Coordinates of C-alpha atoms in Angstrom, one line a residue:
M155 CA -0.1 0.1 -0.1
S156 CA 1.3 3.1 -1.0
Q157 CA 2.9 5.9 2.2
Y158 CA 0.2 8.5 0.6
Q159 CA -3.8 7.9 0.2
R160 CA -5.1 11.7 0.8
L161 CA -2.9 14.5 -0.7
L162 CA -3.5 18.8 1.1
L163 CA -2.3 21.3 -1.2
I164 CA -3.1 24.6 -0.7
I165 CA -3.0 27.6 -3.7
N166 CA -3.5 31.1 -3.2
P167 CA -5.7 31.8 -6.5
L168 CA -4.7 35.6 -7.3
L169 CA -1.3 34.7 -7.3
R170 CA 0.6 33.4 -11.0
E171 CA -0.4 29.4 -11.8
S172 CA 0.7 27.6 -9.1
A173 CA 3.8 25.1 -10.1
A174 CA 2.9 22.8 -6.9
I175 CA -0.8 22.3 -8.9
N176 CA 2.0 20.1 -11.2
H177 CA 4.1 18.5 -8.2
A178 CA 0.8 17.5 -6.9
A179 CA -0.9 15.9 -9.6
A180 CA 2.0 13.9 -10.6
L181 CA 2.2 12.6 -6.8
A182 CA -1.4 11.7 -6.1
K183 CA -0.8 9.9 -10.0
A184 CA 2.3 7.8 -9.0
S185 CA 0.5 7.1 -5.1
G186 CA -2.6 6.9 -6.0
A187 CA -4.3 9.1 -3.1
R188 CA -6.6 11.6 -3.1
L189 CA -5.5 15.0 -4.4
H190 CA -8.0 18.3 -2.4
I191 CA -6.7 21.6 -3.2
L192 CA -8.0 23.9 -1.3
A193 CA -7.6 27.5 -2.5
L194 CA -7.2 30.2 0.0
I195 CA -7.9 33.6 -0.7
P196 CA -6.5 36.6 1.8
S197 CA -9.4 38.9 2.5
L198 CA -9.0 42.1 0.5
D199 CA -10.2 44.3 2.6
G200 CA -10.3 47.3 -0.2
L201 CA -12.6 44.7 -2.7
S202 CA -15.6 47.4 -1.7
L203 CA -14.1 49.3 -3.0
L204 CA -14.6 48.3 -6.3
E205 CA -18.1 47.0 -5.3
T206 CA -21.8 48.7 -7.1
G207 CA -23.8 46.1 -5.9
N208 CA -24.1 44.4 -2.1
R209 CA -21.7 44.1 -0.6
S210 CA -21.8 39.7 0.0
Q211 CA -23.4 39.6 -3.5
A212 CA -20.3 40.9 -5.0
R213 CA -18.1 38.3 -3.0
E214 CA -20.0 35.2 -4.2
A215 CA -19.4 35.9 -7.4
F216 CA -15.7 37.0 -6.9
L217 CA -15.2 33.4 -5.0
E218 CA -17.6 31.4 -7.8
E219 CA -14.7 33.1 -10.6
H220 CA -12.3 31.6 -8.7
R221 CA -15.2 28.8 -8.3
Q222 CA -14.9 27.9 -12.2
T223 CA -11.4 28.4 -12.7
L224 CA -10.0 25.6 -10.0
E225 CA -12.6 23.1 -11.6
A226 CA -11.8 23.7 -14.8
R227 CA -8.2 22.4 -13.7
A228 CA -9.8 19.2 -12.2
V229 CA -11.6 18.3 -14.7
N230 CA -8.4 18.0 -16.9
L231 CA -6.4 16.1 -13.6
R232 CA -9.2 14.0 -13.6
G233 CA -8.9 13.1 -17.0
R234 CA -6.1 11.8 -16.3
R235 CA -7.6 9.4 -14.0
I236 CA -6.5 11.9 -11.0
E237 CA -8.9 11.4 -7.6
V238 CA -9.2 15.2 -7.4
T239 CA -11.5 17.6 -5.1
T240 CA -12.1 22.1 -4.9
E241 CA -12.4 23.7 -2.4
V242 CA -12.5 28.1 -2.4
E243 CA -12.7 30.1 0.3
W244 CA -12.1 33.2 2.4
A245 CA -9.1 33.2 4.9
A246 CA -8.9 36.3 7.0
D247 CA -6.5 34.2 8.7
V248 CA -4.6 31.7 6.3
E249 CA -2.6 29.4 8.4
Q250 CA -5.3 28.9 10.6
R251 CA -7.4 27.6 7.9
I252 CA -5.0 25.6 6.8
L253 CA -4.8 24.0 10.7
D254 CA -8.4 23.8 10.4
H255 CA -8.1 21.8 6.8
V256 CA -5.6 19.4 8.2
K257 CA -7.2 18.9 11.4
A258 CA -10.4 17.8 9.8
Y259 CA -9.3 16.2 6.5
G260 CA -6.1 14.7 8.1
P261 CA -4.2 14.1 5.3
D262 CA -1.0 12.4 5.0
L263 CA 1.3 15.1 3.2
L264 CA 0.4 19.5 2.8
I265 CA 2.0 20.4 0.1
K266 CA 2.5 24.9 -1.0
E267 CA 5.1 26.3 -3.1
I268 CA 7.0 28.7 -1.6
E269 CA 6.6 32.0 -1.2
Q270 CA 10.0 33.4 -1.8
V271 CA 10.4 36.1 1.4
S272 CA 13.3 38.4 1.5
A273 CA 15.5 38.4 4.5
L274 CA 14.7 41.8 5.4
R275 CA 11.2 41.0 5.5
R276 CA 11.8 37.9 7.3
A277 CA 13.0 40.3 9.8
F278 CA 9.6 41.6 10.6
Y279 CA 7.2 39.1 10.7
T280 CA 7.5 35.2 10.4
P281 CA 6.6 34.2 6.3
L282 CA 3.5 31.6 6.8
D283 CA 5.6 28.9 5.1
W284 CA 8.0 28.7 8.1
Q285 CA 4.7 28.6 10.7
L286 CA 3.7 26.0 8.9
L287 CA 6.7 24.0 9.5
R288 CA 6.8 25.4 13.3
D289 CA 3.1 24.5 13.3
C290 CA 1.6 21.6 11.1
P291 CA 1.2 17.8 12.2
V292 CA 1.8 16.1 9.5
P293 CA 4.8 16.5 6.5
V294 CA 4.7 19.7 4.6
Y295 CA 6.0 19.2 1.2
L296 CA 7.4 22.3 -0.2
V297 CA 7.4 22.5 -3.8
G298 CA 10.7 25.1 -5.0
G299 CA 12.9 25.6 -7.9
S300 CA 12.2 24.0 -11.5
G301 CA 13.0 20.0 -12.3
Y302 CA 11.1 17.3 -12.2
V303 CA 7.6 17.1 -11.1
L304 CA 8.4 13.5 -9.6
P305 CA 11.6 13.2 -8.2
R306 CA 14.3 11.3 -9.5
K307 CA 16.6 12.2 -6.7
V308 CA 16.3 12.5 -3.1
L309 CA 18.1 13.1 -0.7
A310 CA 17.9 12.4 2.9
A311 CA 19.5 14.8 5.4
V312 CA 20.7 13.6 8.5
E313 CA 22.3 15.6 11.9
V314 CA 24.6 12.4 13.3
S315 CA 26.1 14.8 15.7
D316 CA 24.5 13.7 19.0
I317 CA 23.3 9.8 17.9
E318 CA 22.1 8.9 20.7
S319 CA 20.2 11.6 21.8
A320 CA 16.3 12.1 20.1
D321 CA 18.0 13.2 17.2
N322 CA 18.5 9.5 15.7
S323 CA 14.2 8.9 15.7
L324 CA 14.0 11.9 13.8
N325 CA 17.1 10.3 11.7
E326 CA 15.2 7.4 11.3
Q327 CA 11.5 9.2 10.5
I328 CA 13.7 11.9 8.1
I329 CA 15.4 8.3 6.3
R330 CA 12.2 6.9 6.2
Q331 CA 9.9 9.2 4.7
A332 CA 12.8 9.9 1.7
S333 CA 12.8 6.1 1.4
A334 CA 9.3 5.9 0.6
L335 CA 9.5 8.6 -1.6
A336 CA 11.8 7.5 -3.5
I337 CA 10.1 4.0 -4.1
Q338 CA 6.6 5.0 -4.7
C339 CA 8.2 8.2 -7.7
D340 CA 10.9 5.5 -8.6
A341 CA 13.9 8.0 -7.7
E342 CA 17.0 7.7 -6.5
L343 CA 17.6 8.2 -2.4
H344 CA 21.0 10.0 -1.6
L345 CA 22.3 10.8 1.9
L346 CA 24.1 13.5 3.0
Y347 CA 25.6 15.1 6.8
A348 CA 26.5 18.3 6.5
C349 CA 29.7 18.2 9.1
D350 CA 30.5 21.6 10.5
I351 CA 33.5 21.6 13.1
S352 CA 33.5 24.7 14.7
A353 CA 36.1 26.2 16.3
A354 CA 33.1 27.2 18.5
Y355 CA 31.9 24.0 18.9
L356 CA 35.3 23.2 20.2
A357 CA 35.9 25.2 22.8
D358 CA 35.4 23.3 26.1
M359 CA 37.5 20.7 24.7
G360 CA 40.7 20.9 26.7
G361 CA 43.7 18.9 26.9
L362 CA 44.9 18.4 22.6
P363 CA 45.7 20.4 20.1
L364 CA 42.7 21.2 18.2
A365 CA 43.5 19.7 14.9
E366 CA 43.8 17.1 16.6
L367 CA 40.3 16.9 18.5
T368 CA 39.1 18.3 14.9
R369 CA 40.7 15.0 13.5
S370 CA 39.0 13.2 16.6
L371 CA 35.6 15.1 16.2
R372 CA 35.7 14.5 12.5
E373 CA 36.2 10.5 11.9
D374 CA 34.1 9.7 15.0
L375 CA 30.8 11.4 13.2
Q376 CA 31.8 9.2 9.9
K377 CA 31.8 6.2 11.8
S378 CA 28.2 7.8 13.4
F379 CA 26.9 8.3 9.6
L380 CA 28.0 5.6 8.0
R381 CA 26.8 3.1 10.7
L382 CA 23.0 5.1 10.1
A383 CA 23.7 4.5 6.5
G384 CA 24.2 0.8 6.3
Q385 CA 21.8 0.5 9.3
F386 CA 18.9 1.4 6.0
G387 CA 20.6 -0.4 3.3
V388 CA 21.6 2.9 1.2
A389 CA 24.2 2.0 -0.8
S390 CA 27.8 3.4 -0.7
S391 CA 27.9 5.0 -3.6
Q392 CA 24.7 7.3 -2.6
R393 CA 26.2 8.5 0.9
H394 CA 27.2 11.9 1.2
F395 CA 29.5 12.9 4.9
V396 CA 30.5 16.5 3.7
E397 CA 32.2 19.1 5.4
G398 CA 30.8 22.7 5.8
R399 CA 27.8 24.9 7.2
P400 CA 24.7 22.8 6.9
V401 CA 23.0 25.4 4.8
T402 CA 26.2 26.1 2.2
V403 CA 26.3 22.2 1.7
L404 CA 22.6 21.4 0.8
S405 CA 22.4 24.4 -0.7
E406 CA 25.3 23.8 -3.5
F407 CA 25.3 19.8 -2.9
A408 CA 21.3 20.2 -4.1
D409 CA 22.7 22.3 -7.3
E410 CA 25.6 20.3 -8.2
Q411 CA 23.6 16.5 -8.4
H412 CA 20.6 18.3 -9.5
V413 CA 18.6 17.3 -6.7
D414 CA 14.5 17.1 -7.1
V415 CA 13.7 17.2 -2.9
I416 CA 15.7 17.2 -0.5
V417 CA 13.2 15.6 3.3
M418 CA 14.5 17.3 6.4
G419 CA 13.5 17.7 10.8
R420 CA 12.2 20.4 11.9
V421 CA 13.2 22.0 15.5
R422 CA 9.3 23.1 16.3
N423 CA 10.5 26.3 18.3
R424 CA 13.0 25.9 20.3
G425 CA 15.5 28.5 21.4
L426 CA 17.0 31.1 18.7
S427 CA 15.2 29.2 16.3
K428 CA 12.3 30.4 17.3
W429 CA 12.8 33.6 16.1
L430 CA 16.4 33.7 13.4
G431 CA 14.7 30.5 11.7
S432 CA 16.2 26.6 11.7
T433 CA 18.1 25.2 8.6
T434 CA 15.2 23.9 7.2
E435 CA 13.5 27.2 7.8
H436 CA 16.6 29.1 5.7
I437 CA 16.9 26.3 3.4
L438 CA 14.2 27.7 1.8
Y439 CA 15.2 30.6 0.1
Q440 CA 18.8 28.6 -0.7
V441 CA 17.7 25.0 -2.7
P442 CA 16.6 25.3 -6.4
C443 CA 14.6 22.0 -5.3
C444 CA 11.2 20.9 -3.2
V445 CA 11.9 20.8 0.4
L446 CA 10.3 17.8 2.2
A447 CA 10.1 18.9 5.9
V448 CA 8.9 16.0 8.7

């Protein structure tokens, strides 16, 4: 049985045509899942200025126009034997409406196109995609890049610096989700750990020269990584232990190796990441591909 039975796609019909529709449809087709497309229109305070008649009638006419447009797209998808339903509604609080629908629909995956937000804007408010990564109870598939709509290369990004902690449970979730996606889409599965050994990380370790400490720590991390890869049967040629900062390593690797989806973990509202953003959150604006956060 497929790991995906229900997919929930979120779009904003006021924006340009969403590439996420093609990605969601391809995944639904490959997995045999039911696809529900929810179009949320942010409340338009200025709509009343354009009305010549009754406000409620104008709002309903506005919605109906978008319902018909979306339904026409759904008819084409049904012609490809994809089971799809559609819904269009206003949303005063977009995140809350998404979470309400997730609770009501019970999807295996929430799909949405990445909204590009500048660093300056992120300094003043939390982007919707970040909010969903922190609050959504199901895996979030954020569509970005311009690669294949159905993944051909899936990369699981793991963290092995504390393999005995809860992070190891998260690693297992990441790898299982990535492996299942790769099997579903007949894609290659790759495993990567970005090894970031900094002087700050080693500051409290005394007694040995820094170079020796660095080498010893690197060897321990590599052993943990290889043990994890072996546990899940990842081929040797598809294991990647790369030194550097995670965001830089992942973005460069994804670009050079033509990765279609990076599967990563989420850290919800922990410490400074609540305000500054986690690696998974920042990677959204750096990588030329999709991100699946578990």
